[in-house]
Structure formats: C-alpha cells, structure tokens
Amino acid sequence: PNTVVNQAPITGEYCHVAAEYFTSMADVYLILGQISPDEYTCSTADGKAKTIPAAQDRLTRLVCSDREAMGEKEIYALARYLWEKQLQQIMDSLFQILSRLEDGFGLPLAVVGTGGFLAKEAARRLGVPTIDLGKEWGDDALASFSALAVAYLLAEKLDREIL
C-alpha cells in the first residue's frame, strides 16, 4: 500500500507535508537501516545517489525543509513516523483479511520479496506466524511467486463466475 500522510510531527508540532514527489519509502528504509543501497531498487525522486545523506536530503524536502534546518535526530524521527504509519496500514489490511478466514490468525503469512521485512514486522505485531518463501524454496523460485499469485486469483475468479 502507498503510505499517505498529510502531516508529520517535527519537533513537537505537526507540519504539513508537500504534495510533491520529493522522496519515497525507499529513502525511509535506507535511513532506518532496513535496506542497503544495493537493495534500493527503484529510482530516487531527484535522480541522485542512493546514500543515507542523499536520502536525508530528499526526506527533509517532504516537510519543505533541508538538512541545515533539521538535524539527524529529527530526520530519523520523521523516517520512523512514516515507517510506523505504513506498518499500521499493512496491519489494518492484514487484520481485515485474516478476520474473515477461519483460524486466520493461526495461519502462516507467506513472506516473499524485497518488502518481506515489512510483512514480517506486521505479522510479528499481529502475532501471526510467517514462512519466508525465499528461504524455504530458494531465490530462483522468487521470480515465479507473482505469476503464481495472479494465476491463483484468476482461477478463484473463474470458479466464482462458473458457479
């Protein structure tokens, strides 16, 4: 899910965020140490480097600021806030799906791909077990999982239409 916030806390006050593409969640993950520069797989908002200082520059622009006005602690706090907001959205979605399944919270959540760390954390907070499919089936199988999921959804849709 896309993390949408209209404001963020900066030094005890809520600050409106710019309605421009200045940063991405990849910058947040890099700043928080969730990903390495090599794992930053999308383009940056400004076309600049995939480094922590460049990510900090981009993130400060979200609140119409810069690294001269915001210190590392404030930038880290902003990144942490955005991380928490995104995790809450993921947890809300998981809760909705799991609540409609019999024993949904006892079923393992299959985790795969570059965002697996998000799914693992959301599942941990909800008390849901996880299975890391990359570790279980190997990295070569990872390329097939998206196609497998689409095929499953299509088969499910066709079954409903036939019945």
CSV table of N, CA and C in Angstrom, one decimal:
chain,number,residue,atom,x,y,z
A,1,PRO,N,0.8,-1.2,0.0
A,1,PRO,CA,0.0,0.0,0.0
A,1,PRO,C,0.9,1.3,0.0
A,2,ASN,N,0.4,2.3,-0.6
A,2,ASN,CA,1.1,3.6,-0.6
A,2,ASN,C,0.8,4.2,0.8
A,3,THR,N,1.8,4.7,1.4
A,3,THR,CA,1.7,5.4,2.6
A,3,THR,C,1.3,6.8,2.3
A,4,VAL,N,0.2,7.3,2.8
A,4,VAL,CA,-0.3,8.6,2.6
A,4,VAL,C,-0.4,9.3,3.9
A,5,VAL,N,0.3,10.4,4.1
A,5,VAL,CA,0.2,11.2,5.3
A,5,VAL,C,0.1,12.7,4.8
A,6,ASN,N,-0.7,13.4,5.5
A,6,ASN,CA,-0.9,14.8,5.3
A,6,ASN,C,-0.1,15.7,6.1
A,7,GLN,N,0.4,15.1,7.3
A,7,GLN,CA,1.2,15.9,8.2
A,7,GLN,C,2.1,14.9,9.0
A,8,ALA,N,3.1,15.5,9.5
A,8,ALA,CA,4.1,14.7,10.3
A,8,ALA,C,4.6,15.5,11.5
A,9,PRO,N,4.8,14.9,12.6
A,9,PRO,CA,5.3,15.6,13.8
A,9,PRO,C,6.8,16.0,13.6
A,10,ILE,N,7.1,17.2,13.7
A,10,ILE,CA,8.5,17.7,13.6
A,10,ILE,C,8.7,18.6,14.9
A,11,THR,N,9.7,18.2,15.7
A,11,THR,CA,10.0,18.9,17.0
A,11,THR,C,8.7,19.3,17.8
A,12,GLY,N,7.8,18.3,17.9
A,12,GLY,CA,6.7,18.6,18.8
A,12,GLY,C,5.5,19.3,18.1
A,13,GLU,N,5.6,19.6,16.9
A,13,GLU,CA,4.5,20.3,16.2
A,13,GLU,C,4.2,19.5,14.9
A,14,TYR,N,2.9,19.5,14.5
A,14,TYR,CA,2.6,18.9,13.3
A,14,TYR,C,2.9,19.8,12.1
A,15,CYS,N,3.5,19.3,11.1
A,15,CYS,CA,3.9,20.0,9.9
A,15,CYS,C,3.2,19.4,8.7
A,16,HIS,N,2.6,20.2,7.9
A,16,HIS,CA,2.0,19.7,6.7
A,16,HIS,C,3.1,19.2,5.7
A,17,VAL,N,2.8,18.1,5.0
A,17,VAL,CA,3.8,17.6,4.0
A,17,VAL,C,3.5,18.2,2.6
A,18,ALA,N,4.6,18.3,1.8
A,18,ALA,CA,4.4,18.8,0.5
A,18,ALA,C,3.7,17.8,-0.4
A,19,ALA,N,2.9,18.3,-1.3
A,19,ALA,CA,2.2,17.5,-2.2
A,19,ALA,C,3.0,17.3,-3.5
A,20,GLU,N,4.2,17.0,-3.3
A,20,GLU,CA,5.1,16.8,-4.5
A,20,GLU,C,5.9,15.5,-4.3
A,21,TYR,N,6.5,15.0,-5.3
A,21,TYR,CA,7.3,13.7,-5.2
A,21,TYR,C,8.7,14.1,-4.9
A,22,PHE,N,9.0,14.3,-3.6
A,22,PHE,CA,10.3,14.6,-3.2
A,22,PHE,C,11.1,13.4,-2.7
A,23,THR,N,10.4,12.4,-2.2
A,23,THR,CA,11.0,11.2,-1.6
A,23,THR,C,10.2,10.0,-1.8
A,24,SER,N,10.7,8.9,-1.3
A,24,SER,CA,9.9,7.6,-1.4
A,24,SER,C,10.2,6.9,-0.1
A,25,MET,N,9.4,5.8,0.1
A,25,MET,CA,9.6,5.0,1.3
A,25,MET,C,11.0,4.3,1.2
A,26,ALA,N,11.6,4.1,0.1
A,26,ALA,CA,12.9,3.5,0.0
A,26,ALA,C,13.9,4.4,0.7
A,27,ASP,N,13.7,5.7,0.7
A,27,ASP,CA,14.6,6.6,1.5
A,27,ASP,C,14.4,6.4,3.0
A,28,VAL,N,13.2,6.2,3.4
A,28,VAL,CA,12.9,5.9,4.8
A,28,VAL,C,13.6,4.6,5.2
A,29,TYR,N,13.4,3.5,4.4
A,29,TYR,CA,14.0,2.3,4.7
A,29,TYR,C,15.6,2.4,4.8
A,30,LEU,N,16.1,3.1,3.9
A,30,LEU,CA,17.6,3.3,3.9
A,30,LEU,C,18.0,4.0,5.1
A,31,ILE,N,17.4,5.1,5.5
A,31,ILE,CA,17.7,5.9,6.7
A,31,ILE,C,17.6,5.0,7.9
A,32,LEU,N,16.6,4.2,8.0
A,32,LEU,CA,16.4,3.4,9.2
A,32,LEU,C,17.2,2.1,9.2
A,33,GLY,N,18.0,1.9,8.1
A,33,GLY,CA,18.8,0.7,8.1
A,33,GLY,C,18.0,-0.6,7.7
A,34,GLN,N,16.8,-0.5,7.2
A,34,GLN,CA,16.1,-1.6,6.8
A,34,GLN,C,16.5,-2.2,5.5
A,35,ILE,N,17.1,-1.4,4.6
A,35,ILE,CA,17.7,-1.8,3.3
A,35,ILE,C,19.1,-1.2,3.2
A,36,SER,N,19.8,-1.8,2.3
A,36,SER,CA,21.1,-1.3,1.9
A,36,SER,C,21.0,-0.5,0.6
A,37,PRO,N,22.0,0.3,0.2
A,37,PRO,CA,21.9,1.0,-1.1
A,37,PRO,C,21.7,0.0,-2.2
A,38,ASP,N,22.2,-1.2,-2.1
A,38,ASP,CA,22.0,-2.2,-3.2
A,38,ASP,C,20.6,-2.7,-3.3
A,39,GLU,N,19.9,-2.7,-2.1
A,39,GLU,CA,18.5,-3.1,-2.1
A,39,GLU,C,17.5,-2.0,-2.5
A,40,TYR,N,18.0,-0.8,-2.7
A,40,TYR,CA,17.2,0.3,-3.1
A,40,TYR,C,17.0,0.2,-4.6
A,41,THR,N,15.9,-0.5,-4.9
A,41,THR,CA,15.7,-1.0,-6.3
A,41,THR,C,15.0,0.0,-7.2
A,42,CYS,N,14.3,1.0,-6.7
A,42,CYS,CA,13.6,2.0,-7.5
A,42,CYS,C,14.4,3.2,-7.8
A,43,SER,N,14.0,4.0,-8.7
A,43,SER,CA,14.7,5.3,-8.9
A,43,SER,C,14.5,6.2,-7.8
A,44,THR,N,15.4,7.1,-7.5
A,44,THR,CA,15.2,8.1,-6.5
A,44,THR,C,14.4,9.3,-7.1
A,45,ALA,N,13.7,10.0,-6.2
A,45,ALA,CA,12.8,11.1,-6.6
A,45,ALA,C,13.6,12.2,-7.3
A,46,ASP,N,14.8,12.4,-7.0
A,46,ASP,CA,15.6,13.5,-7.6
A,46,ASP,C,16.7,13.0,-8.5
A,47,GLY,N,16.8,11.7,-8.7
A,47,GLY,CA,17.8,11.2,-9.6
A,47,GLY,C,19.2,11.2,-9.0
A,48,LYS,N,19.3,11.5,-7.8
A,48,LYS,CA,20.6,11.5,-7.1
A,48,LYS,C,20.9,10.2,-6.5
A,49,ALA,N,22.0,10.1,-5.7
A,49,ALA,CA,22.6,8.9,-5.2
A,49,ALA,C,21.6,8.2,-4.2
A,50,LYS,N,21.9,6.9,-4.0
A,50,LYS,CA,21.1,6.1,-3.1
A,50,LYS,C,22.0,5.9,-1.8
A,51,THR,N,22.3,7.0,-1.2
A,51,THR,CA,23.1,7.1,0.0
A,51,THR,C,22.2,7.6,1.1
A,52,ILE,N,22.6,7.4,2.4
A,52,ILE,CA,21.9,7.9,3.5
A,52,ILE,C,21.8,9.5,3.5
A,53,PRO,N,23.0,10.2,3.3
A,53,PRO,CA,22.8,11.6,3.2
A,53,PRO,C,21.9,12.1,2.1
A,54,ALA,N,22.0,11.5,0.9
A,54,ALA,CA,21.0,11.9,-0.2
A,54,ALA,C,19.6,11.6,0.2
A,55,ALA,N,19.4,10.5,0.8
A,55,ALA,CA,18.0,10.1,1.3
A,55,ALA,C,17.5,11.1,2.3
A,56,GLN,N,18.4,11.5,3.2
A,56,GLN,CA,18.0,12.5,4.2
A,56,GLN,C,17.6,13.8,3.6
A,57,ASP,N,18.4,14.2,2.5
A,57,ASP,CA,18.1,15.4,1.8
A,57,ASP,C,16.7,15.3,1.2
A,58,ARG,N,16.4,14.2,0.6
A,58,ARG,CA,15.1,14.0,-0.1
A,58,ARG,C,14.0,14.0,1.0
A,59,LEU,N,14.2,13.3,2.1
A,59,LEU,CA,13.1,13.2,3.1
A,59,LEU,C,12.8,14.6,3.8
A,60,THR,N,13.8,15.4,4.0
A,60,THR,CA,13.6,16.7,4.6
A,60,THR,C,12.7,17.6,3.6
A,61,ARG,N,12.8,17.4,2.3
A,61,ARG,CA,12.0,18.1,1.4
A,61,ARG,C,10.5,17.8,1.5
A,62,LEU,N,10.2,16.6,2.0
A,62,LEU,CA,8.8,16.3,2.3
A,62,LEU,C,8.1,17.3,3.2
A,63,VAL,N,8.9,17.8,4.1
A,63,VAL,CA,8.3,18.8,5.0
A,63,VAL,C,8.9,20.2,4.7
A,64,CYS,N,9.3,20.4,3.5
A,64,CYS,CA,9.8,21.7,3.0
A,64,CYS,C,10.9,22.2,3.8
A,65,SER,N,11.8,21.4,4.1
A,65,SER,CA,13.0,21.7,4.9
A,65,SER,C,14.3,21.2,4.2
A,66,ASP,N,15.4,21.3,5.0
A,66,ASP,CA,16.6,20.7,4.5
A,66,ASP,C,17.5,20.3,5.7
A,67,ARG,N,18.6,19.7,5.4
A,67,ARG,CA,19.4,19.1,6.5
A,67,ARG,C,20.1,20.2,7.3
A,68,GLU,N,20.1,21.4,6.8
A,68,GLU,CA,20.6,22.5,7.7
A,68,GLU,C,19.6,22.9,8.8
A,69,ALA,N,18.4,22.8,8.4
A,69,ALA,CA,17.3,23.1,9.4
A,69,ALA,C,16.9,21.9,10.3
A,70,MET,N,17.0,20.7,9.8
A,70,MET,CA,16.7,19.5,10.5
A,70,MET,C,17.9,18.7,10.8
A,71,GLY,N,18.1,18.4,12.0
A,71,GLY,CA,19.2,17.5,12.4
A,71,GLY,C,18.9,16.0,12.2
A,72,GLU,N,20.0,15.2,12.3
A,72,GLU,CA,19.8,13.8,12.1
A,72,GLU,C,18.7,13.2,13.0
A,73,LYS,N,18.6,13.6,14.2
A,73,LYS,CA,17.6,13.0,15.1
A,73,LYS,C,16.2,13.4,14.6
A,74,GLU,N,16.0,14.6,14.1
A,74,GLU,CA,14.6,14.9,13.6
A,74,GLU,C,14.3,14.2,12.3
A,75,ILE,N,15.4,14.0,11.5
A,75,ILE,CA,15.2,13.3,10.2
A,75,ILE,C,14.9,11.8,10.5
A,76,TYR,N,15.6,11.2,11.5
A,76,TYR,CA,15.3,9.8,11.9
A,76,TYR,C,13.9,9.7,12.4
A,77,ALA,N,13.5,10.7,13.3
A,77,ALA,CA,12.2,10.6,13.8
A,77,ALA,C,11.1,10.7,12.7
A,78,LEU,N,11.3,11.5,11.7
A,78,LEU,CA,10.4,11.6,10.6
A,78,LEU,C,10.3,10.3,9.9
A,79,ALA,N,11.5,9.7,9.6
A,79,ALA,CA,11.5,8.4,8.9
A,79,ALA,C,10.8,7.3,9.8
A,80,ARG,N,11.0,7.3,11.1
A,80,ARG,CA,10.4,6.4,11.9
A,80,ARG,C,8.9,6.6,12.0
A,81,TYR,N,8.4,7.8,11.9
A,81,TYR,CA,7.0,8.1,11.9
A,81,TYR,C,6.3,7.5,10.6
A,82,LEU,N,7.0,7.8,9.5
A,82,LEU,CA,6.5,7.3,8.2
A,82,LEU,C,6.5,5.7,8.2
A,83,TRP,N,7.5,5.1,8.7
A,83,TRP,CA,7.6,3.7,8.8
A,83,TRP,C,6.4,3.1,9.6
A,84,GLU,N,6.1,3.8,10.8
A,84,GLU,CA,5.0,3.3,11.6
A,84,GLU,C,3.7,3.5,11.0
A,85,LYS,N,3.5,4.6,10.2
A,85,LYS,CA,2.3,4.8,9.5
A,85,LYS,C,2.1,3.7,8.4
A,86,GLN,N,3.1,3.4,7.7
A,86,GLN,CA,3.0,2.4,6.7
A,86,GLN,C,2.7,1.0,7.3
A,87,LEU,N,3.4,0.7,8.4
A,87,LEU,CA,3.1,-0.6,9.0
A,87,LEU,C,1.7,-0.7,9.5
A,88,GLN,N,1.2,0.4,10.0
A,88,GLN,CA,-0.2,0.4,10.5
A,88,GLN,C,-1.2,0.1,9.4
A,89,GLN,N,-0.9,0.7,8.2
A,89,GLN,CA,-1.8,0.4,7.0
A,89,GLN,C,-1.7,-1.0,6.6
A,90,ILE,N,-0.5,-1.6,6.7
A,90,ILE,CA,-0.3,-3.0,6.3
A,90,ILE,C,-1.0,-3.9,7.3
A,91,MET,N,-0.9,-3.6,8.6
A,91,MET,CA,-1.5,-4.3,9.7
A,91,MET,C,-3.1,-4.2,9.6
A,92,ASP,N,-3.6,-3.1,9.2
A,92,ASP,CA,-5.0,-2.9,9.1
A,92,ASP,C,-5.5,-3.8,7.9
A,93,SER,N,-4.8,-3.9,6.8
A,93,SER,CA,-5.2,-4.7,5.7
A,93,SER,C,-5.1,-6.2,6.1
A,94,LEU,N,-4.0,-6.6,6.7
A,94,LEU,CA,-3.9,-8.0,7.2
A,94,LEU,C,-5.0,-8.4,8.1
A,95,PHE,N,-5.3,-7.5,9.1
A,95,PHE,CA,-6.3,-7.7,10.0
A,95,PHE,C,-7.7,-8.0,9.3
A,96,GLN,N,-8.0,-7.1,8.3
A,96,GLN,CA,-9.2,-7.3,7.6
A,96,GLN,C,-9.3,-8.6,6.9
A,97,ILE,N,-8.2,-9.0,6.3
A,97,ILE,CA,-8.2,-10.3,5.5
A,97,ILE,C,-8.2,-11.5,6.5
A,98,LEU,N,-7.4,-11.5,7.5
A,98,LEU,CA,-7.3,-12.6,8.5
A,98,LEU,C,-8.6,-12.7,9.3
A,99,SER,N,-9.3,-11.6,9.5
A,99,SER,CA,-10.5,-11.7,10.3
A,99,SER,C,-11.6,-12.4,9.6
A,100,ARG,N,-11.6,-12.5,8.3
A,100,ARG,CA,-12.6,-13.2,7.5
A,100,ARG,C,-12.3,-14.7,7.3
A,101,LEU,N,-11.1,-15.1,7.7
A,101,LEU,CA,-10.8,-16.5,7.5
A,101,LEU,C,-10.9,-17.3,8.8
A,102,GLU,N,-11.4,-18.5,8.7
A,102,GLU,CA,-11.5,-19.3,9.9
A,102,GLU,C,-10.0,-19.6,10.3
A,103,ASP,N,-9.7,-19.4,11.6
A,103,ASP,CA,-8.4,-19.5,12.1
A,103,ASP,C,-7.4,-18.7,11.4
A,104,GLY,N,-7.8,-17.6,10.8
A,104,GLY,CA,-6.9,-16.7,10.1
A,104,GLY,C,-5.6,-16.3,10.8
A,105,PHE,N,-5.7,-16.0,12.1
A,105,PHE,CA,-4.6,-15.6,12.8
A,105,PHE,C,-3.7,-16.8,13.2
A,106,GLY,N,-4.1,-18.0,13.0
A,106,GLY,CA,-3.3,-19.1,13.2
A,106,GLY,C,-2.5,-19.6,11.9
A,107,LEU,N,-3.0,-19.1,10.8
A,107,LEU,CA,-2.4,-19.5,9.5
A,107,LEU,C,-1.1,-18.7,9.3
A,108,PRO,N,-0.1,-19.3,8.7
A,108,PRO,CA,1.2,-18.6,8.5
A,108,PRO,C,1.0,-17.6,7.3
A,109,LEU,N,1.7,-16.5,7.4
A,109,LEU,CA,1.7,-15.5,6.3
A,109,LEU,C,3.0,-15.8,5.5
A,110,ALA,N,2.7,-16.0,4.2
A,110,ALA,CA,3.9,-16.2,3.3
A,110,ALA,C,4.5,-14.9,3.0
A,111,VAL,N,5.8,-14.8,3.2
A,111,VAL,CA,6.6,-13.6,3.1
A,111,VAL,C,7.6,-13.8,1.9
A,112,VAL,N,7.6,-12.9,1.0
A,112,VAL,CA,8.5,-13.0,-0.2
A,112,VAL,C,8.8,-11.6,-0.7
A,113,GLY,N,10.0,-11.5,-1.3
A,113,GLY,CA,10.4,-10.3,-2.0
A,113,GLY,C,11.0,-9.2,-1.2
A,114,THR,N,11.3,-8.1,-1.8
A,114,THR,CA,12.1,-7.0,-1.2
A,114,THR,C,11.3,-6.4,0.0
A,115,GLY,N,10.0,-6.4,0.0
A,115,GLY,CA,9.3,-5.8,1.1
A,115,GLY,C,9.0,-6.8,2.2
A,116,GLY,N,9.6,-8.0,2.2
A,116,GLY,CA,9.4,-9.0,3.2
A,116,GLY,C,9.6,-8.6,4.6
A,117,PHE,N,10.5,-7.6,4.8
A,117,PHE,CA,10.8,-7.2,6.2
A,117,PHE,C,9.6,-6.4,6.7
A,118,LEU,N,8.8,-5.8,5.8
A,118,LEU,CA,7.6,-5.1,6.3
A,118,LEU,C,6.5,-6.1,6.7
A,119,ALA,N,6.3,-7.2,5.9
A,119,ALA,CA,5.3,-8.2,6.2
A,119,ALA,C,5.7,-8.9,7.5
A,120,LYS,N,7.0,-9.2,7.7
A,120,LYS,CA,7.4,-9.9,8.9
A,120,LYS,C,7.1,-9.1,10.1
A,121,GLU,N,7.4,-7.8,10.1
A,121,GLU,CA,7.2,-6.9,11.2
A,121,GLU,C,5.7,-6.8,11.5
A,122,ALA,N,4.9,-6.6,10.5
A,122,ALA,CA,3.4,-6.5,10.7
A,122,ALA,C,2.9,-7.8,11.2
A,123,ALA,N,3.3,-9.0,10.7
A,123,ALA,CA,2.9,-10.3,11.2
A,123,ALA,C,3.3,-10.5,12.7
A,124,ARG,N,4.6,-10.0,13.0
A,124,ARG,CA,5.0,-10.2,14.4
A,124,ARG,C,4.1,-9.4,15.3
A,125,ARG,N,3.8,-8.1,14.9
A,125,ARG,CA,2.9,-7.3,15.8
A,125,ARG,C,1.5,-7.9,15.9
A,126,LEU,N,1.0,-8.6,14.9
A,126,LEU,CA,-0.3,-9.2,15.0
A,126,LEU,C,-0.2,-10.6,15.6
A,127,GLY,N,0.9,-11.1,15.9
A,127,GLY,CA,1.1,-12.5,16.4
A,127,GLY,C,0.8,-13.6,15.4
A,128,VAL,N,1.1,-13.3,14.2
A,128,VAL,CA,0.8,-14.2,13.1
A,128,VAL,C,2.2,-14.9,12.7
A,129,PRO,N,2.2,-16.2,12.6
A,129,PRO,CA,3.5,-16.8,12.1
A,129,PRO,C,3.7,-16.5,10.7
A,130,THR,N,5.0,-16.6,10.3
A,130,THR,CA,5.4,-16.3,8.9
A,130,THR,C,6.2,-17.5,8.4
A,131,ILE,N,6.2,-17.6,7.0
A,131,ILE,CA,7.1,-18.5,6.3
A,131,ILE,C,7.8,-17.7,5.3
A,132,ASP,N,9.1,-17.7,5.3
A,132,ASP,CA,9.9,-17.0,4.3
A,132,ASP,C,10.1,-17.9,3.1
A,133,LEU,N,9.3,-17.6,2.1
A,133,LEU,CA,9.3,-18.5,0.9
A,133,LEU,C,10.7,-18.5,0.2
A,134,GLY,N,11.4,-17.3,0.2
A,134,GLY,CA,12.7,-17.3,-0.4
A,134,GLY,C,13.7,-18.3,0.3
A,135,LYS,N,13.6,-18.4,1.6
A,135,LYS,CA,14.4,-19.3,2.4
A,135,LYS,C,14.0,-20.7,2.2
A,136,GLU,N,12.7,-20.9,2.1
A,136,GLU,CA,12.1,-22.3,2.0
A,136,GLU,C,12.3,-22.9,0.6
A,137,TRP,N,12.1,-22.1,-0.4
A,137,TRP,CA,12.2,-22.6,-1.8
A,137,TRP,C,13.4,-22.1,-2.6
A,138,GLY,N,14.1,-21.2,-2.1
A,138,GLY,CA,15.3,-20.7,-2.8
A,138,GLY,C,15.0,-19.4,-3.6
A,139,ASP,N,16.0,-18.7,-3.9
A,139,ASP,CA,15.9,-17.4,-4.6
A,139,ASP,C,15.4,-17.6,-6.0
A,140,ASP,N,15.8,-18.7,-6.7
A,140,ASP,CA,15.3,-19.0,-8.1
A,140,ASP,C,13.8,-19.0,-8.2
A,141,ALA,N,13.2,-19.5,-7.1
A,141,ALA,CA,11.7,-19.6,-7.2
A,141,ALA,C,11.0,-18.3,-7.0
A,142,LEU,N,11.7,-17.3,-6.4
A,142,LEU,CA,11.1,-16.0,-6.2
A,142,LEU,C,10.4,-15.3,-7.4
A,143,ALA,N,11.1,-15.5,-8.5
A,143,ALA,CA,10.5,-14.9,-9.8
A,143,ALA,C,9.2,-15.4,-10.1
A,144,SER,N,8.8,-16.6,-9.7
A,144,SER,CA,7.6,-17.3,-10.0
A,144,SER,C,6.4,-16.9,-9.1
A,145,PHE,N,6.7,-16.3,-8.0
A,145,PHE,CA,5.6,-16.1,-7.0
A,145,PHE,C,4.6,-15.1,-7.4
A,146,SER,N,5.0,-14.0,-8.1
A,146,SER,CA,4.0,-13.1,-8.6
A,146,SER,C,3.0,-13.7,-9.6
A,147,ALA,N,3.6,-14.5,-10.5
A,147,ALA,CA,2.8,-15.2,-11.5
A,147,ALA,C,1.9,-16.2,-10.9
A,148,LEU,N,2.4,-16.9,-9.9
A,148,LEU,CA,1.6,-17.9,-9.2
A,148,LEU,C,0.4,-17.2,-8.5
A,149,ALA,N,0.6,-16.1,-7.8
A,149,ALA,CA,-0.4,-15.4,-7.1
A,149,ALA,C,-1.5,-14.9,-8.1
A,150,VAL,N,-1.1,-14.3,-9.3
A,150,VAL,CA,-2.1,-13.9,-10.3
A,150,VAL,C,-2.9,-15.1,-10.8
A,151,ALA,N,-2.2,-16.2,-11.1
A,151,ALA,CA,-2.9,-17.4,-11.5
A,151,ALA,C,-3.9,-17.9,-10.5
A,152,TYR,N,-3.6,-17.8,-9.3
A,152,TYR,CA,-4.5,-18.3,-8.2
A,152,TYR,C,-5.7,-17.4,-8.2
A,153,LEU,N,-5.5,-16.0,-8.2
A,153,LEU,CA,-6.6,-15.1,-8.2
A,153,LEU,C,-7.5,-15.3,-9.4
A,154,LEU,N,-6.9,-15.5,-10.6
A,154,LEU,CA,-7.7,-15.7,-11.8
A,154,LEU,C,-8.5,-17.0,-11.6
A,155,ALA,N,-7.9,-18.0,-11.2
A,155,ALA,CA,-8.7,-19.3,-11.0
A,155,ALA,C,-9.8,-19.1,-10.0
A,156,GLU,N,-9.6,-18.4,-8.9
A,156,GLU,CA,-10.6,-18.1,-7.9
A,156,GLU,C,-11.8,-17.3,-8.6
A,157,LYS,N,-11.5,-16.4,-9.4
A,157,LYS,CA,-12.5,-15.5,-10.0
A,157,LYS,C,-13.3,-16.4,-11.0
A,158,LEU,N,-12.6,-17.2,-11.8
A,158,LEU,CA,-13.3,-18.1,-12.8
A,158,LEU,C,-14.2,-19.1,-12.1
A,159,ASP,N,-13.7,-19.6,-10.9
A,159,ASP,CA,-14.6,-20.5,-10.2
A,159,ASP,C,-15.9,-19.9,-9.7
A,160,ARG,N,-15.8,-18.6,-9.3
A,160,ARG,CA,-17.0,-17.9,-8.8
A,160,ARG,C,-17.9,-17.6,-10.0
A,161,GLU,N,-17.4,-17.3,-11.1
A,161,GLU,CA,-18.2,-17.0,-12.3
A,161,GLU,C,-18.9,-18.2,-12.8
A,162,ILE,N,-18.2,-19.4,-12.7
A,162,ILE,CA,-18.8,-20.6,-13.2
A,162,ILE,C,-19.9,-21.1,-12.3
A,163,LEU,N,-19.7,-20.9,-11.0
A,163,LEU,CA,-20.7,-21.4,-10.0
A,163,LEU,C,-21.8,-20.5,-10.1
